[in-house]
Amino acid sequence: MLSVGGPKGFAHAGAIDALKAKGIDIDCVYGNSMGSVIGGLYAYAPQKDISKQIEDTVTKYISQSKEDAKSNAITGFLVGAGMAVLSGGTFGWETMLGSAGIGALSTERFDNKRFEKVLNKQFNSAKIETLPLEYATSYFKKTSTGVEFTTASCGNLAKAIARSANNPFIFKKTNLSHIDPGLDRAASVPVDDAIKHFEPKVVIAINVTGDPAVYAETRGCKVIEIIVEVAEVENLDTEHLHELYNQYYQAGYDAVFDAL
């Protein structure tokens, strides 16, 4: 079971590798927010190197972001050109180039719909129920009366992950019809939900939130909570992402390997 945690969730990758190094079989995965991302990548291809999968996803996301920026710049240029034509030349090259620049700048670095698109390519449009490992995640769904807690254990994998990871503090200007469940203390480390959904004999809860897990009952299930201590990152940028990943990965690996 993998907690929420934003970039700190990279530690989940190290935790998974530590479990494998200890010879512990992972039968199912329940993760929320960043835990849903790392858990989904692992459940999709448990035989593959999780770090390589994350690297591939990040590379594809950066590439897609550049494509989107280029597309927005072209669209901006065409809008500027249209304004120049309609104005009879009153608006000239400055307008066209300015519109192109605004179009490129309007491309968000972290966009949830782009993230879902990239994941869907990564997963070849896979459905959760077809994965080699049982997998589930959750998110809040906006309703006419408030929000509804939803567990996703079937349907499009990329869509479920994007919804669970849809944190408005990370994905700016995002659609809030489905949002990260991390604001709920119990859902941030979803021990209860994992037990209720899978009914396992043992749950290993990897917690990178900085706060202990809150759960009501274990239903006869043994819960092993491993808290991974990692520092918060104030500004996430692609330039230092590799260094940050290595730091968090190692923290997750060491914490789990030492605890088991």
Short mmCIF file of C-alpha atoms in Angstrom, two decimals:
data_model
loop_
_atom_site.label_atom_id
_atom_site.label_comp_id
_atom_site.label_asym_id
_atom_site.label_seq_id
_atom_site.Cartn_x
_atom_site.Cartn_y
_atom_site.Cartn_z
CA MET A 1 0.00 0.00 0.00
CA LEU A 2 1.48 3.33 -1.14
CA SER A 3 0.65 6.71 0.39
CA VAL A 4 0.16 10.11 -1.15
CA GLY A 5 3.13 12.46 -1.03
CA GLY A 6 3.73 14.44 -4.22
CA PRO A 7 7.39 14.25 -5.34
CA LYS A 8 8.23 12.46 -2.07
CA GLY A 9 6.33 9.53 -3.57
CA PHE A 10 9.39 8.73 -5.67
CA ALA A 11 10.51 6.93 -2.50
CA HIS A 12 7.84 4.32 -3.29
CA ALA A 13 9.98 3.08 -6.18
CA GLY A 14 12.86 2.36 -3.83
CA ALA A 15 10.45 0.73 -1.39
CA ILE A 16 9.17 -1.64 -4.09
CA ASP A 17 12.70 -2.64 -5.07
CA ALA A 18 13.59 -3.22 -1.40
CA LEU A 19 10.59 -5.54 -0.99
CA LYS A 20 11.71 -7.48 -4.05
CA ALA A 21 15.29 -7.61 -2.73
CA LYS A 22 13.95 -9.11 0.50
CA GLY A 23 12.10 -11.76 -1.49
CA ILE A 24 8.66 -10.50 -0.48
CA ASP A 25 5.94 -11.23 -3.02
CA ILE A 26 3.65 -8.33 -3.84
CA ASP A 27 0.20 -9.74 -4.60
CA CYS A 28 -1.74 -6.50 -4.98
CA VAL A 29 -1.21 -2.74 -4.91
CA TYR A 30 -3.37 0.04 -3.51
CA GLY A 31 -2.03 3.55 -3.89
CA ASN A 32 -3.35 7.10 -3.82
CA SER A 33 -2.05 10.20 -5.58
CA MET A 34 1.71 9.70 -6.21
CA GLY A 35 1.27 6.24 -4.70
CA SER A 36 -1.26 5.52 -7.44
CA VAL A 37 1.26 6.57 -10.10
CA ILE A 38 4.16 4.44 -8.86
CA GLY A 39 1.84 1.58 -7.91
CA GLY A 40 0.14 1.69 -11.31
CA LEU A 41 3.44 1.59 -13.18
CA TYR A 42 4.50 -1.41 -11.11
CA ALA A 43 1.18 -3.26 -11.41
CA TYR A 44 1.22 -2.74 -15.19
CA ALA A 45 4.61 -4.41 -15.63
CA PRO A 46 5.94 -5.92 -12.36
CA GLN A 47 8.73 -7.71 -14.21
CA LYS A 48 10.23 -4.44 -15.48
CA ASP A 49 12.61 -2.05 -13.72
CA ILE A 50 10.36 0.45 -11.93
CA SER A 51 12.95 3.23 -12.17
CA LYS A 52 13.19 2.73 -15.93
CA GLN A 53 9.40 2.91 -16.21
CA ILE A 54 9.35 6.18 -14.27
CA GLU A 55 12.17 7.59 -16.39
CA ASP A 56 10.32 6.66 -19.58
CA THR A 57 7.13 8.31 -18.33
CA VAL A 58 8.91 11.53 -17.31
CA THR A 59 10.74 11.66 -20.66
CA LYS A 60 7.49 11.20 -22.56
CA TYR A 61 5.79 13.87 -20.47
CA ILE A 62 8.56 16.40 -21.12
CA SER A 63 8.43 15.59 -24.84
CA GLN A 64 4.64 15.98 -24.90
CA SER A 65 4.92 19.30 -23.04
CA LYS A 66 7.32 20.62 -25.71
CA GLU A 67 4.96 19.46 -28.45
CA ASP A 68 2.04 21.19 -26.74
CA ALA A 69 4.03 24.40 -26.32
CA LYS A 70 4.99 24.36 -30.00
CA SER A 71 1.40 23.71 -31.00
CA ASN A 72 0.16 26.55 -28.80
CA ALA A 73 2.80 28.87 -30.24
CA ILE A 74 1.68 28.07 -33.80
CA THR A 75 -1.94 28.61 -32.83
CA GLY A 76 -1.00 31.92 -31.22
CA PHE A 77 0.89 32.97 -34.33
CA LEU A 78 -2.09 32.17 -36.57
CA VAL A 79 -4.39 34.14 -34.28
CA GLY A 80 -1.96 37.07 -34.45
CA ALA A 81 -1.79 36.76 -38.23
CA GLY A 82 -5.57 36.78 -38.41
CA MET A 83 -5.69 39.91 -36.26
CA ALA A 84 -3.13 41.56 -38.56
CA VAL A 85 -5.12 40.74 -41.67
CA LEU A 86 -8.46 41.81 -40.18
CA SER A 87 -6.93 45.05 -38.93
CA GLY A 88 -5.68 45.92 -42.40
CA GLY A 89 -2.10 46.00 -41.16
CA THR A 90 -2.71 48.05 -38.03
CA PHE A 91 -1.48 45.05 -36.06
CA GLY A 92 1.77 43.81 -37.59
CA TRP A 93 4.57 41.32 -36.93
CA GLU A 94 4.78 42.35 -33.28
CA THR A 95 1.22 41.14 -32.77
CA MET A 96 1.85 37.83 -34.54
CA LEU A 97 5.07 37.08 -32.66
CA GLY A 98 3.61 38.28 -29.40
CA SER A 99 0.61 35.99 -29.83
CA ALA A 100 2.94 33.07 -30.55
CA GLY A 101 4.91 33.79 -27.38
CA ILE A 102 1.76 34.03 -25.29
CA GLY A 103 0.55 30.74 -26.76
CA ALA A 104 3.77 28.98 -25.80
CA LEU A 105 3.81 30.49 -22.32
CA SER A 106 0.21 29.42 -21.76
CA THR A 107 1.32 25.78 -21.78
CA GLU A 108 1.33 24.60 -18.16
CA ARG A 109 4.43 22.71 -17.03
CA PHE A 110 2.24 20.29 -15.09
CA ASP A 111 -1.05 19.58 -16.84
CA ASN A 112 -3.34 16.76 -15.67
CA LYS A 113 -4.92 16.02 -19.05
CA ARG A 114 -1.48 15.84 -20.66
CA PHE A 115 -0.36 13.56 -17.84
CA GLU A 116 -3.31 11.24 -18.49
CA LYS A 117 -2.55 11.25 -22.22
CA VAL A 118 1.08 10.29 -21.63
CA LEU A 119 0.13 7.56 -19.16
CA ASN A 120 -2.42 6.13 -21.56
CA LYS A 121 0.30 5.78 -24.20
CA GLN A 122 2.65 4.27 -21.63
CA PHE A 123 -0.01 1.72 -20.63
CA ASN A 124 -1.27 1.06 -24.16
CA SER A 125 -4.78 2.03 -22.98
CA ALA A 126 -4.74 -0.86 -20.46
CA LYS A 127 -7.67 -1.50 -18.16
CA ILE A 128 -7.13 -2.12 -14.46
CA GLU A 129 -8.90 -5.48 -14.54
CA THR A 130 -6.41 -6.81 -17.14
CA LEU A 131 -3.25 -6.04 -15.15
CA PRO A 132 -0.96 -8.88 -14.02
CA LEU A 133 -1.30 -7.62 -10.43
CA GLU A 134 -4.50 -6.58 -8.68
CA TYR A 135 -4.56 -2.82 -8.41
CA ALA A 136 -6.83 -0.14 -6.98
CA THR A 137 -6.73 3.58 -6.32
CA SER A 138 -9.16 6.22 -5.14
CA TYR A 139 -10.14 9.85 -5.60
CA PHE A 140 -12.84 12.33 -4.71
CA LYS A 141 -15.53 12.86 -7.33
CA LYS A 142 -17.39 16.16 -7.39
CA THR A 143 -21.18 15.86 -7.11
CA SER A 144 -24.07 18.30 -6.92
CA THR A 145 -24.00 18.04 -3.13
CA GLY A 146 -20.25 17.96 -2.48
CA VAL A 147 -17.68 15.23 -3.08
CA GLU A 148 -17.94 11.46 -3.15
CA PHE A 149 -15.09 9.08 -2.28
CA THR A 150 -14.59 6.65 -5.16
CA THR A 151 -12.44 3.52 -5.41
CA ALA A 152 -11.30 2.60 -8.91
CA SER A 153 -10.50 -1.07 -9.51
CA CYS A 154 -11.66 -1.38 -13.11
CA GLY A 155 -11.70 0.75 -16.22
CA ASN A 156 -8.94 2.76 -17.88
CA LEU A 157 -5.76 2.68 -15.78
CA ALA A 158 -4.39 6.04 -16.90
CA LYS A 159 -7.66 7.83 -16.21
CA ALA A 160 -7.92 6.39 -12.68
CA ILE A 161 -4.33 7.40 -11.87
CA ALA A 162 -4.72 10.89 -13.31
CA ARG A 163 -7.83 11.41 -11.20
CA SER A 164 -6.15 10.20 -8.02
CA ALA A 165 -3.09 12.37 -8.66
CA ASN A 166 -5.11 15.47 -9.61
CA ASN A 167 -3.72 17.81 -6.97
CA PRO A 168 -4.50 21.46 -7.81
CA PHE A 169 -1.31 22.57 -6.05
CA ILE A 170 0.68 20.60 -8.66
CA PHE A 171 -1.57 20.69 -11.70
CA LYS A 172 -2.49 24.37 -12.13
CA LYS A 173 -5.76 25.35 -13.84
CA THR A 174 -6.91 21.76 -13.51
CA ASN A 175 -10.47 20.49 -13.77
CA LEU A 176 -11.64 19.75 -10.23
CA SER A 177 -14.34 17.22 -11.14
CA HIS A 178 -12.03 14.51 -9.75
CA ILE A 179 -9.33 15.31 -7.21
CA ASP A 180 -6.53 13.82 -5.15
CA PRO A 181 -7.90 12.21 -1.94
CA GLY A 182 -4.86 13.24 0.07
CA LEU A 183 -6.68 16.01 1.97
CA ASP A 184 -8.49 13.23 3.84
CA ARG A 185 -6.16 12.00 6.60
CA ALA A 186 -7.25 8.37 6.35
CA ALA A 187 -7.07 8.36 2.54
CA SER A 188 -3.57 9.85 2.53
CA VAL A 189 -2.29 6.52 3.86
CA PRO A 190 -5.18 4.26 2.75
CA VAL A 191 -4.72 1.28 5.07
CA ASP A 192 -8.45 0.91 5.73
CA ASP A 193 -9.33 1.10 2.05
CA ALA A 194 -6.67 -1.42 1.06
CA ILE A 195 -7.88 -3.90 3.69
CA LYS A 196 -11.52 -3.40 2.81
CA HIS A 197 -10.90 -3.81 -0.91
CA PHE A 198 -8.39 -6.68 -1.04
CA GLU A 199 -8.97 -8.40 2.33
CA PRO A 200 -5.28 -9.38 2.59
CA LYS A 201 -3.56 -11.19 5.44
CA VAL A 202 -0.73 -8.65 5.56
CA VAL A 203 -0.54 -5.01 4.47
CA ILE A 204 2.81 -3.30 4.13
CA ALA A 205 2.03 0.41 4.23
CA ILE A 206 4.74 2.65 2.78
CA ASN A 207 4.15 6.08 4.25
CA VAL A 208 5.99 9.17 2.94
CA THR A 209 3.52 11.77 4.29
CA GLY A 210 5.39 12.57 7.50
CA ASP A 211 2.36 11.65 9.63
CA PRO A 212 1.39 8.23 11.02
CA ALA A 213 -1.36 6.32 9.24
CA VAL A 214 -4.88 6.55 10.63
CA TYR A 215 -7.03 3.44 10.33
CA ALA A 216 -10.00 2.08 12.25
CA GLU A 217 -9.65 -1.68 12.12
CA THR A 218 -7.46 -4.37 10.66
CA ARG A 219 -10.10 -7.12 10.18
CA GLY A 220 -7.56 -9.71 11.27
CA CYS A 221 -4.98 -8.30 8.85
CA LYS A 222 -1.42 -7.62 10.03
CA VAL A 223 -0.40 -4.04 9.23
CA ILE A 224 3.28 -3.19 8.87
CA GLU A 225 3.69 0.56 8.50
CA ILE A 226 7.05 1.81 7.30
CA ILE A 227 7.53 5.57 7.52
CA VAL A 228 10.02 6.97 5.02
CA GLU A 229 11.58 10.24 6.13
CA VAL A 230 12.14 12.52 3.14
CA ALA A 231 12.39 16.31 2.98
CA GLU A 232 9.78 18.44 1.25
CA VAL A 233 10.73 20.01 -2.07
CA GLU A 234 9.58 23.59 -2.58
CA ASN A 235 10.02 23.99 -6.32
CA LEU A 236 9.90 20.94 -8.58
CA ASP A 237 11.73 21.44 -11.86
CA THR A 238 12.89 19.06 -14.57
CA GLU A 239 16.51 20.27 -14.32
CA HIS A 240 17.04 18.68 -10.90
CA LEU A 241 14.46 15.92 -11.20
CA HIS A 242 16.99 13.10 -11.70
CA GLU A 243 18.98 14.11 -8.61
CA LEU A 244 15.79 14.43 -6.56
CA TYR A 245 14.55 11.04 -7.74
CA ASN A 246 17.78 9.28 -6.77
CA GLN A 247 17.67 10.86 -3.30
CA TYR A 248 14.07 9.84 -2.64
CA TYR A 249 14.48 6.40 -4.22
CA GLN A 250 17.40 5.61 -1.91
CA ALA A 251 15.48 6.84 1.15
CA GLY A 252 12.60 4.52 0.30
CA TYR A 253 14.87 1.57 -0.38
CA ASP A 254 16.89 1.99 2.83
CA ALA A 255 13.83 2.50 5.07
CA VAL A 256 12.06 -0.63 3.83
CA PHE A 257 15.17 -2.81 3.62
CA ASP A 258 16.16 -1.90 7.19
CA ALA A 259 12.64 -2.38 8.55
CA LEU A 260 12.02 -5.89 7.20
#
